mmCIF file of C-alpha atoms in Angstrom:
data_model
loop_
_atom_site.group_PDB
_atom_site.id
_atom_site.type_symbol
_atom_site.label_atom_id
_atom_site.label_comp_id
_atom_site.label_asym_id
_atom_site.label_seq_id
_atom_site.Cartn_x
_atom_site.Cartn_y
_atom_site.Cartn_z
ATOM 1 C CA MET A 8 -13.444 -18.028 15.292
ATOM 2 C CA LYS A 9 -10.915 -18.640 12.557
ATOM 3 C CA PRO A 10 -11.490 -16.841 9.237
ATOM 4 C CA THR A 11 -12.610 -19.149 6.436
ATOM 5 C CA PRO A 12 -9.642 -19.817 4.106
ATOM 6 C CA PRO A 13 -10.060 -19.329 0.352
ATOM 7 C CA LEU A 14 -11.506 -22.329 -1.460
ATOM 8 C CA PRO A 15 -9.099 -24.096 -3.851
ATOM 9 C CA ALA A 16 -10.529 -26.273 -6.597
ATOM 10 C CA ILE A 17 -10.964 -29.873 -5.542
ATOM 11 C CA ASP A 18 -10.064 -30.938 -9.112
ATOM 12 C CA SER A 19 -6.490 -29.892 -8.405
ATOM 13 C CA ILE A 20 -6.280 -32.497 -5.640
ATOM 14 C CA ILE A 21 -8.318 -35.540 -6.718
ATOM 15 C CA GLY A 22 -8.734 -35.248 -10.483
ATOM 16 C CA SER A 23 -11.257 -33.636 -12.789
ATOM 17 C CA SER A 24 -13.640 -36.531 -13.374
ATOM 18 C CA ALA A 25 -15.439 -38.913 -11.042
ATOM 19 C CA THR A 26 -15.227 -41.616 -13.678
ATOM 20 C CA GLU A 27 -11.485 -41.177 -14.171
ATOM 21 C CA GLU A 28 -8.938 -42.936 -11.971
ATOM 22 C CA ALA A 29 -7.862 -40.260 -9.542
ATOM 23 C CA TYR A 30 -4.642 -41.341 -7.884
ATOM 24 C CA PHE A 31 -3.252 -38.695 -5.606
ATOM 25 C CA SER A 32 -0.130 -38.229 -3.599
ATOM 26 C CA GLU A 33 -0.664 -38.270 0.158
ATOM 27 C CA SER A 34 2.229 -35.857 0.485
ATOM 28 C CA GLN A 35 0.173 -33.306 -1.455
ATOM 29 C CA LEU A 36 -2.831 -33.425 0.873
ATOM 30 C CA PRO A 37 -3.094 -30.033 2.624
ATOM 31 C CA SER A 38 -2.469 -31.361 6.141
ATOM 32 C CA CYS A 39 0.664 -33.215 4.990
ATOM 33 C CA LYS A 40 1.896 -30.494 2.683
ATOM 34 C CA SER A 41 1.813 -27.931 5.485
ATOM 35 C CA GLY A 42 3.598 -30.299 7.864
ATOM 36 C CA PHE A 43 0.656 -30.344 10.270
ATOM 37 C CA TYR A 44 0.360 -34.147 9.923
ATOM 38 C CA THR A 45 2.480 -36.935 8.536
ATOM 39 C CA ALA A 46 0.781 -39.241 6.024
ATOM 40 C CA ALA A 47 0.281 -41.875 8.747
ATOM 41 C CA GLU A 48 -1.221 -39.322 11.141
ATOM 42 C CA GLU A 49 -3.488 -38.057 8.389
ATOM 43 C CA ARG A 50 -4.800 -41.560 7.710
ATOM 44 C CA THR A 51 -5.344 -42.179 11.428
ATOM 45 C CA THR A 52 -7.249 -38.912 11.828
ATOM 46 C CA ARG A 53 -9.532 -39.767 8.912
ATOM 47 C CA ARG A 54 -10.249 -43.207 10.366
ATOM 48 C CA ARG A 55 -11.004 -41.874 13.843
ATOM 49 C CA THR A 56 -13.357 -39.263 12.445
ATOM 50 C CA CYS A 57 -15.123 -41.809 10.241
ATOM 51 C CA ARG A 58 -15.678 -44.008 13.287
ATOM 52 C CA PHE A 59 -17.301 -40.989 14.927
ATOM 53 C CA LEU A 60 -19.494 -40.440 11.841
ATOM 54 C CA GLU A 61 -20.441 -44.119 11.913
ATOM 55 C CA GLU A 62 -21.511 -43.984 15.536
ATOM 56 C CA ALA A 63 -23.265 -40.625 15.137
ATOM 57 C CA GLY A 64 -25.244 -42.019 12.221
ATOM 58 C CA ARG A 65 -26.283 -44.992 14.337
ATOM 59 C CA VAL A 66 -27.405 -42.760 17.209
ATOM 60 C CA LEU A 67 -29.336 -40.524 14.814
ATOM 61 C CA LYS A 68 -30.830 -43.628 13.121
ATOM 62 C CA LEU A 69 -29.648 -42.568 9.680
ATOM 63 C CA PRO A 70 -29.685 -44.958 6.697
ATOM 64 C CA ARG A 71 -26.400 -46.629 5.730
ATOM 65 C CA VAL A 72 -26.200 -44.648 2.500
ATOM 66 C CA THR A 73 -26.519 -41.363 4.393
ATOM 67 C CA ILE A 74 -23.654 -42.287 6.717
ATOM 68 C CA SER A 75 -21.467 -43.236 3.758
ATOM 69 C CA THR A 76 -22.308 -39.986 1.974
ATOM 70 C CA SER A 77 -21.287 -37.983 5.054
ATOM 71 C CA MET A 78 -17.914 -39.765 4.991
ATOM 72 C CA VAL A 79 -17.414 -38.985 1.298
ATOM 73 C CA PHE A 80 -18.163 -35.308 1.977
ATOM 74 C CA PHE A 81 -15.695 -35.384 4.863
ATOM 75 C CA HIS A 82 -12.916 -36.962 2.762
ATOM 76 C CA ARG A 83 -13.492 -34.533 -0.106
ATOM 77 C CA PHE A 84 -13.479 -31.550 2.233
ATOM 78 C CA TYR A 85 -10.125 -32.464 3.781
ATOM 79 C CA ALA A 86 -8.659 -33.227 0.383
ATOM 80 C CA VAL A 87 -8.816 -29.460 -0.120
ATOM 81 C CA HIS A 88 -8.558 -28.041 3.408
ATOM 82 C CA SER A 89 -6.075 -28.819 6.151
ATOM 83 C CA PHE A 90 -7.151 -30.303 9.475
ATOM 84 C CA GLU A 91 -5.366 -27.305 10.939
ATOM 85 C CA ASP A 92 -7.845 -24.857 9.422
ATOM 86 C CA HIS A 93 -11.145 -26.370 10.542
ATOM 87 C CA ASP A 94 -12.191 -28.315 13.633
ATOM 88 C CA ARG A 95 -12.961 -31.845 12.464
ATOM 89 C CA PHE A 96 -15.803 -32.280 14.971
ATOM 90 C CA GLU A 97 -17.589 -29.248 13.579
ATOM 91 C CA VAL A 98 -16.925 -30.364 9.996
ATOM 92 C CA SER A 99 -18.226 -33.854 10.822
ATOM 93 C CA VAL A 100 -21.481 -32.480 12.204
ATOM 94 C CA ALA A 101 -21.900 -30.303 9.103
ATOM 95 C CA CYS A 102 -21.214 -33.327 6.857
ATOM 96 C CA ILE A 103 -23.876 -35.370 8.657
ATOM 97 C CA LEU A 104 -26.381 -32.538 8.367
ATOM 98 C CA LEU A 105 -25.686 -32.053 4.655
ATOM 99 C CA ALA A 106 -25.665 -35.779 3.864
ATOM 100 C CA ALA A 107 -28.989 -36.277 5.650
ATOM 101 C CA LYS A 108 -30.550 -33.592 3.471
ATOM 102 C CA THR A 109 -28.926 -34.960 0.311
ATOM 103 C CA GLU A 110 -30.113 -38.540 0.909
ATOM 104 C CA GLU A 111 -33.622 -37.410 1.886
ATOM 105 C CA SER A 112 -33.340 -38.400 5.528
ATOM 106 C CA PRO A 113 -33.111 -34.913 7.102
ATOM 107 C CA LYS A 114 -32.610 -34.305 10.805
ATOM 108 C CA LYS A 115 -33.214 -31.102 12.721
ATOM 109 C CA LEU A 116 -30.088 -29.074 13.363
ATOM 110 C CA HIS A 117 -30.494 -28.933 17.138
ATOM 111 C CA VAL A 118 -30.949 -32.723 17.306
ATOM 112 C CA VAL A 119 -27.772 -33.326 15.294
ATOM 113 C CA ILE A 120 -25.756 -30.892 17.417
ATOM 114 C CA GLN A 121 -26.966 -32.286 20.736
ATOM 115 C CA GLU A 122 -26.504 -35.950 19.811
ATOM 116 C CA CYS A 123 -23.053 -35.373 18.307
ATOM 117 C CA PHE A 124 -21.901 -33.241 21.236
ATOM 118 C CA LYS A 125 -23.063 -35.898 23.701
ATOM 119 C CA LEU A 126 -21.328 -38.612 21.685
ATOM 120 C CA LYS A 127 -18.111 -36.617 21.616
ATOM 121 C CA ASN A 128 -18.215 -36.295 25.391
ATOM 122 C CA LEU A 129 -18.580 -40.045 25.857
ATOM 123 C CA SER A 130 -14.985 -40.577 24.813
ATOM 124 C CA THR A 131 -12.534 -41.758 27.453
ATOM 125 C CA LYS A 132 -10.839 -38.377 27.646
ATOM 126 C CA ALA A 133 -14.155 -36.585 27.994
ATOM 127 C CA LYS A 134 -15.243 -38.878 30.835
ATOM 128 C CA LYS A 135 -12.170 -37.875 32.831
ATOM 129 C CA GLN A 136 -13.070 -34.216 32.325
ATOM 130 C CA GLN A 137 -16.800 -34.643 32.897
ATOM 131 C CA GLN A 138 -16.815 -32.586 36.075
ATOM 132 C CA GLN A 139 -14.950 -29.766 34.332
ATOM 133 C CA HIS A 140 -17.459 -29.212 31.503
ATOM 134 C CA GLU A 141 -19.861 -27.170 33.580
ATOM 135 C CA GLU A 142 -17.003 -24.891 34.547
ATOM 136 C CA ILE A 143 -16.148 -24.090 30.918
ATOM 137 C CA PRO A 144 -17.684 -20.714 30.009
ATOM 138 C CA GLY A 145 -20.684 -21.085 27.735
ATOM 139 C CA VAL A 146 -21.100 -24.862 28.163
ATOM 140 C CA ILE A 147 -24.167 -26.087 30.057
ATOM 141 C CA LEU A 148 -25.159 -29.759 30.061
ATOM 142 C CA ASP A 149 -28.463 -31.183 31.252
ATOM 143 C CA LYS A 150 -28.781 -34.353 33.346
ATOM 144 C CA ARG A 151 -28.775 -36.545 30.217
ATOM 145 C CA GLY A 152 -25.537 -35.015 28.966
ATOM 146 C CA TYR A 153 -27.112 -32.964 26.172
ATOM 147 C CA LEU A 154 -25.926 -29.442 25.442
ATOM 148 C CA ASP A 155 -28.413 -26.816 26.568
ATOM 149 C CA ALA A 156 -29.969 -25.177 23.495
ATOM 150 C CA LYS A 157 -29.804 -21.762 25.175
ATOM 151 C CA CYS A 158 -26.151 -21.796 26.195
ATOM 152 C CA GLU A 159 -23.414 -19.866 24.391
ATOM 153 C CA GLU A 160 -21.641 -22.996 23.116
ATOM 154 C CA PHE A 161 -24.798 -24.273 21.426
ATOM 155 C CA VAL A 162 -25.362 -20.931 19.712
ATOM 156 C CA ARG A 163 -21.723 -20.837 18.596
ATOM 157 C CA LEU A 164 -21.876 -24.390 17.241
ATOM 158 C CA LYS A 165 -25.127 -23.688 15.441
ATOM 159 C CA ASP A 166 -23.698 -20.652 13.643
ATOM 160 C CA ARG A 167 -20.400 -22.408 12.906
ATOM 161 C CA ILE A 168 -22.034 -25.541 11.464
ATOM 162 C CA LEU A 169 -24.387 -23.549 9.256
ATOM 163 C CA LEU A 170 -21.344 -21.667 7.941
ATOM 164 C CA LEU A 171 -19.376 -24.878 7.406
ATOM 165 C CA GLU A 172 -22.297 -26.410 5.547
ATOM 166 C CA ARG A 173 -21.931 -23.656 2.948
ATOM 167 C CA VAL A 174 -18.142 -24.006 2.928
ATOM 168 C CA ILE A 175 -18.469 -27.756 2.275
ATOM 169 C CA LEU A 176 -20.877 -27.106 -0.586
ATOM 170 C CA HIS A 177 -18.403 -24.718 -2.215
ATOM 171 C CA THR A 178 -15.508 -27.086 -1.574
ATOM 172 C CA ILE A 179 -17.161 -30.060 -3.275
ATOM 173 C CA GLY A 180 -18.418 -27.865 -6.091
ATOM 174 C CA PHE A 181 -22.074 -28.498 -5.141
ATOM 175 C CA GLU A 182 -21.583 -32.092 -6.340
ATOM 176 C CA LEU A 183 -24.172 -33.675 -4.043
ATOM 177 C CA SER A 184 -24.916 -36.784 -6.084
ATOM 178 C CA VAL A 185 -22.652 -39.508 -4.672
ATOM 179 C CA ASN A 186 -22.430 -42.993 -6.155
ATOM 180 C CA HIS A 187 -21.414 -45.657 -3.668
ATOM 181 C CA PRO A 188 -19.965 -49.130 -4.294
ATOM 182 C CA TYR A 189 -23.209 -50.724 -3.077
ATOM 183 C CA ILE A 190 -25.026 -50.120 -6.347
ATOM 184 C CA TYR A 191 -22.528 -52.326 -8.203
ATOM 185 C CA PHE A 192 -23.096 -55.409 -6.077
ATOM 186 C CA GLY A 193 -25.790 -56.505 -8.509
ATOM 187 C CA LYS A 194 -22.895 -58.104 -10.362
ATOM 188 C CA ILE A 195 -22.789 -60.772 -7.649
ATOM 189 C CA LYS A 196 -26.162 -62.128 -8.710
ATOM 190 C CA THR A 197 -25.065 -62.160 -12.356
ATOM 191 C CA MET A 198 -21.841 -63.990 -11.561
ATOM 192 C CA ILE A 199 -23.636 -66.676 -9.553
ATOM 193 C CA ALA A 200 -26.443 -67.091 -12.091
ATOM 194 C CA SER A 201 -23.928 -67.582 -14.914
ATOM 195 C CA ARG A 202 -21.958 -70.072 -12.780
ATOM 196 C CA GLN A 203 -18.748 -68.029 -12.819
ATOM 197 C CA LEU A 204 -17.932 -68.907 -9.205
ATOM 198 C CA GLN A 205 -17.594 -72.085 -7.191
ATOM 199 C CA TYR A 206 -16.518 -73.100 -3.700
ATOM 200 C CA ILE A 207 -12.963 -74.357 -3.406
ATOM 201 C CA GLN A 208 -14.452 -77.203 -1.373
ATOM 202 C CA PRO A 209 -17.979 -77.902 -2.747
ATOM 203 C CA LEU A 210 -20.881 -78.086 -0.284
ATOM 204 C CA SER A 211 -22.502 -81.398 0.492
ATOM 205 C CA SER A 212 -25.817 -80.147 -0.911
ATOM 206 C CA SER A 213 -25.404 -78.531 -4.328
ATOM 207 C CA SER A 214 -28.967 -77.208 -4.259
ATOM 208 C CA GLU A 215 -28.127 -74.926 -1.323
ATOM 209 C CA GLU A 216 -24.921 -73.659 -2.873
ATOM 210 C CA PRO A 217 -26.224 -70.700 -4.977
ATOM 211 C CA GLY A 218 -28.303 -69.241 -2.139
ATOM 212 C CA LYS A 219 -25.561 -69.565 0.458
ATOM 213 C CA MET A 220 -22.980 -68.206 -1.953
ATOM 214 C CA PHE A 221 -25.125 -65.142 -2.747
ATOM 215 C CA ASN A 222 -25.836 -64.354 0.914
ATOM 216 C CA GLN A 223 -22.224 -64.761 2.011
ATOM 217 C CA LEU A 224 -20.711 -62.871 -0.882
ATOM 218 C CA THR A 225 -23.181 -59.993 -0.588
ATOM 219 C CA GLN A 226 -22.766 -59.628 3.182
ATOM 220 C CA TYR A 227 -18.977 -59.679 3.069
ATOM 221 C CA SER A 228 -18.941 -57.243 0.139
ATOM 222 C CA MET A 229 -21.183 -54.817 2.021
ATOM 223 C CA ASN A 230 -18.929 -55.048 5.073
ATOM 224 C CA PHE A 231 -15.793 -54.385 3.042
ATOM 225 C CA ALA A 232 -17.469 -51.462 1.264
ATOM 226 C CA ASN A 233 -18.426 -49.971 4.632
ATOM 227 C CA ASP A 234 -14.829 -50.396 5.819
ATOM 228 C CA SER A 235 -13.510 -48.718 2.664
ATOM 229 C CA MET A 236 -15.382 -45.550 3.648
ATOM 230 C CA HIS A 237 -12.957 -45.133 6.543
ATOM 231 C CA THR A 238 -10.101 -44.706 4.073
ATOM 232 C CA SER A 239 -9.467 -42.185 1.311
ATOM 233 C CA LEU A 240 -10.295 -44.773 -1.382
ATOM 234 C CA CYS A 241 -13.287 -42.691 -2.482
ATOM 235 C CA LEU A 242 -10.762 -40.028 -3.543
ATOM 236 C CA GLN A 243 -8.549 -42.494 -5.382
ATOM 237 C CA PHE A 244 -10.912 -44.728 -7.345
ATOM 238 C CA PRO A 245 -14.417 -44.662 -8.839
ATOM 239 C CA PRO A 246 -17.028 -46.621 -6.837
ATOM 240 C CA ASP A 247 -17.328 -49.505 -9.308
ATOM 241 C CA LYS A 248 -13.626 -50.369 -8.923
ATOM 242 C CA ILE A 249 -13.960 -50.316 -5.133
ATOM 243 C CA ALA A 250 -17.023 -52.555 -5.405
ATOM 244 C CA TYR A 251 -15.224 -55.129 -7.564
ATOM 245 C CA ALA A 252 -12.256 -55.192 -5.192
ATOM 246 C CA CYS A 253 -14.695 -55.780 -2.309
ATOM 247 C CA ILE A 254 -16.252 -58.684 -4.240
ATOM 248 C CA TYR A 255 -12.791 -60.170 -4.769
ATOM 249 C CA LEU A 256 -11.937 -59.900 -1.054
ATOM 250 C CA SER A 257 -15.305 -61.417 -0.184
ATOM 251 C CA GLY A 258 -14.611 -64.321 -2.508
ATOM 252 C CA GLN A 259 -11.338 -64.957 -0.721
ATOM 253 C CA PHE A 260 -12.996 -64.865 2.709
ATOM 254 C CA CYS A 261 -15.791 -67.172 1.481
ATOM 255 C CA LYS A 262 -13.211 -69.507 -0.095
ATOM 256 C CA LEU A 263 -14.553 -69.097 -3.626
ATOM 257 C CA LYS A 264 -12.755 -69.240 -6.949
ATOM 258 C CA PRO A 265 -13.723 -68.554 -10.583
ATOM 259 C CA THR A 266 -14.810 -71.548 -12.639
ATOM 260 C CA ASP A 267 -13.155 -72.902 -15.808
ATOM 261 C CA ASP A 268 -9.658 -72.043 -14.537
ATOM 262 C CA LYS A 269 -10.360 -68.347 -14.986
ATOM 263 C CA LYS A 270 -8.807 -65.622 -12.857
ATOM 264 C CA TRP A 271 -10.680 -62.980 -10.874
ATOM 265 C CA LEU A 272 -9.442 -60.362 -13.341
ATOM 266 C CA ASP A 273 -11.266 -62.257 -16.098
ATOM 267 C CA ILE A 274 -14.667 -61.878 -14.445
ATOM 268 C CA LEU A 275 -14.257 -58.498 -12.726
ATOM 269 C CA ASP A 276 -13.851 -55.231 -14.616
ATOM 270 C CA ILE A 277 -10.784 -54.082 -12.684
ATOM 271 C CA SER A 278 -7.067 -53.861 -13.421
ATOM 272 C CA MET A 279 -4.356 -55.612 -11.455
ATOM 273 C CA ASP A 280 -2.960 -52.374 -10.016
ATOM 274 C CA GLU A 281 -6.418 -51.223 -8.927
ATOM 275 C CA LEU A 282 -7.196 -54.546 -7.274
ATOM 276 C CA VAL A 283 -3.883 -54.642 -5.403
ATOM 277 C CA SER A 284 -4.051 -51.048 -4.174
ATOM 278 C CA ILE A 285 -7.693 -51.187 -3.036
ATOM 279 C CA GLY A 286 -7.414 -54.664 -1.564
ATOM 280 C CA LEU A 287 -4.304 -53.956 0.482
ATOM 281 C CA GLN A 288 -5.621 -50.660 1.822
ATOM 282 C CA ILE A 289 -8.821 -52.332 3.050
ATOM 283 C CA MET A 290 -6.875 -55.208 4.589
ATOM 284 C CA GLU A 291 -4.556 -52.755 6.326
ATOM 285 C CA LEU A 292 -7.615 -51.075 7.839
ATOM 286 C CA ILE A 293 -9.306 -54.217 9.156
ATOM 287 C CA ALA A 294 -6.115 -55.955 10.301
ATOM 288 C CA ASP A 295 -6.461 -54.583 13.839
ATOM 289 C CA LYS A 296 -10.139 -55.442 14.252
ATOM 290 C CA LYS A 297 -11.030 -57.900 16.986
ATOM 291 C CA GLY A 298 -12.097 -61.344 15.854
ATOM 292 C CA VAL A 299 -10.533 -61.055 12.404
ATOM 293 C CA ASP A 300 -8.845 -64.218 11.156
ATOM 294 C CA LYS A 301 -5.507 -62.775 10.119
ATOM 295 C CA SER A 302 -4.436 -65.992 8.444
ATOM 296 C CA ILE A 303 -6.750 -65.145 5.557
ATOM 297 C CA PHE A 304 -4.584 -62.080 4.834
ATOM 298 C CA ASP A 305 -1.677 -64.320 3.891
ATOM 299 C CA SER A 306 -3.966 -66.220 1.520
ATOM 300 C CA VAL A 307 -5.172 -62.985 -0.110
ATOM 301 C CA ARG A 308 -1.631 -61.638 -0.460
ATOM 302 C CA SER A 309 -0.492 -64.914 -1.966
ATOM 303 C CA ASP A 310 -3.353 -64.906 -4.472
ATOM 304 C CA LEU A 311 -2.749 -61.265 -5.417
ATOM 305 C CA ASP A 312 0.945 -61.931 -5.783
ATOM 306 C CA GLY A 313 0.302 -64.925 -8.036
ATOM 307 C CA MET A 314 -2.001 -62.933 -10.296
ATOM 308 C CA LYS A 315 0.309 -59.947 -10.419
ATOM 309 C CA ARG A 316 3.353 -62.004 -11.319
ATOM 310 C CA LYS A 317 1.454 -63.665 -14.148
ATOM 311 C CA VAL A 318 0.204 -60.320 -15.447
ATOM 312 C CA GLN A 319 3.290 -58.158 -14.941
ATOM 313 C CA GLY A 320 6.107 -60.260 -13.554
ATOM 314 C CA ALA A 321 5.940 -57.978 -10.510
ATOM 315 C CA PRO A 322 7.763 -58.477 -7.161
ATOM 316 C CA VAL A 323 6.085 -60.309 -4.287
ATOM 317 C CA ILE A 324 3.359 -58.207 -2.676
ATOM 318 C CA GLY A 325 3.789 -59.669 0.780
ATOM 319 C CA ASP A 326 7.482 -58.797 0.851
ATOM 320 C CA ASN A 327 8.247 -56.300 3.630
ATOM 321 C CA SER A 328 10.365 -54.348 1.177
ATOM 322 C CA ASN A 329 7.235 -53.675 -0.852
ATOM 323 C CA LYS A 330 5.076 -52.099 1.859
ATOM 324 C CA ALA A 331 4.630 -49.020 -0.320
ATOM 325 C CA ALA A 332 2.139 -51.069 -2.331
ATOM 326 C CA MET A 333 -0.273 -50.708 0.570
ATOM 327 C CA ARG A 334 -0.388 -46.936 0.093
ATOM 328 C CA PRO A 335 -1.797 -44.879 -2.782
ATOM 329 C CA PRO A 336 0.929 -44.414 -5.424
ATOM 330 C CA SER A 337 2.718 -41.087 -5.321
ATOM 331 C CA LEU A 338 2.694 -38.675 -8.214
ATOM 332 C CA ASP A 339 6.264 -37.860 -7.343
ATOM 333 C CA ASP A 340 8.398 -40.566 -5.772
ATOM 334 C CA ARG A 341 11.004 -38.057 -4.719
ATOM 335 C CA GLU A 342 8.416 -35.985 -2.899
ATOM 336 C CA SER A 343 7.106 -39.007 -0.977
ATOM 337 C CA LYS A 344 10.605 -39.763 0.335
ATOM 338 C CA LYS A 345 11.126 -36.298 1.835
ATOM 339 C CA GLN A 346 11.123 -36.165 5.603
ATOM 340 C CA ARG A 347 7.960 -34.492 6.838
ATOM 341 C CA ILE A 348 7.762 -32.292 9.890
#
């Protein structure tokens, strides 16, 4: 078992206030700084682990908020620690356990360990090695694929996860109250009630328009907020800014526009830079999903570019030479250009 590294202050990585914009440089994340991962590998690792947390939460029948909280704990933990120092599977299990307690949907430790271990072994790589698991010292699986509660590996995992639960608490400064973007979607109802939005092509029945608009906008916003949890956006921006960017993206997918020739920035409390950065990071994440109409991305980029040029006279967002806009801005441009190991 690796010794637990000293705990640096999370404020030094993501900012000192949850309400303050907390841009960070990916090159300064511990895994990148040590050369263990490149920035792209770091992002991929976070996304893969969040997909595991998503599926584990579904298997454990945890509420959506609990799953999202576990992802926030995970992102905050690895904003301070390197992926090299702690096994991400063990950290993920500890994050689920802690989030379930925090959001008042607790699960027994042995249930969490067994379900997560079984889920881990259902991966393609694990299937190929299925016959080898029983030969690994300390690992005993029953007929259903669950880890035997009396075997050495279960005991080791139990002790390790209980230790990591305490390490996570220290790392996040015992800040267990997590605000998610979901609580800010009440603004959708206000916007519709005050007639701030309209369909680009009006519906045949105007009486059905408000109800359909509310349902579509809310559902898309929830989906985008869930997707945002797979990125490090929760480290970069406060939840209300993420929520407003999700509403904007939803409006684009629902083919809505502000009324009275207003711009989205006029009705959403978010700056142009925030909207561009959050929007592009979410689009980059969902671009590879099956069934996604990629043509809408061009429409969103075009709209963002139009707004940004009017506000700042900025270069075209969709330009390949401006791909850096899709990443969190660096605190030190020179540092971000250094070749990483």
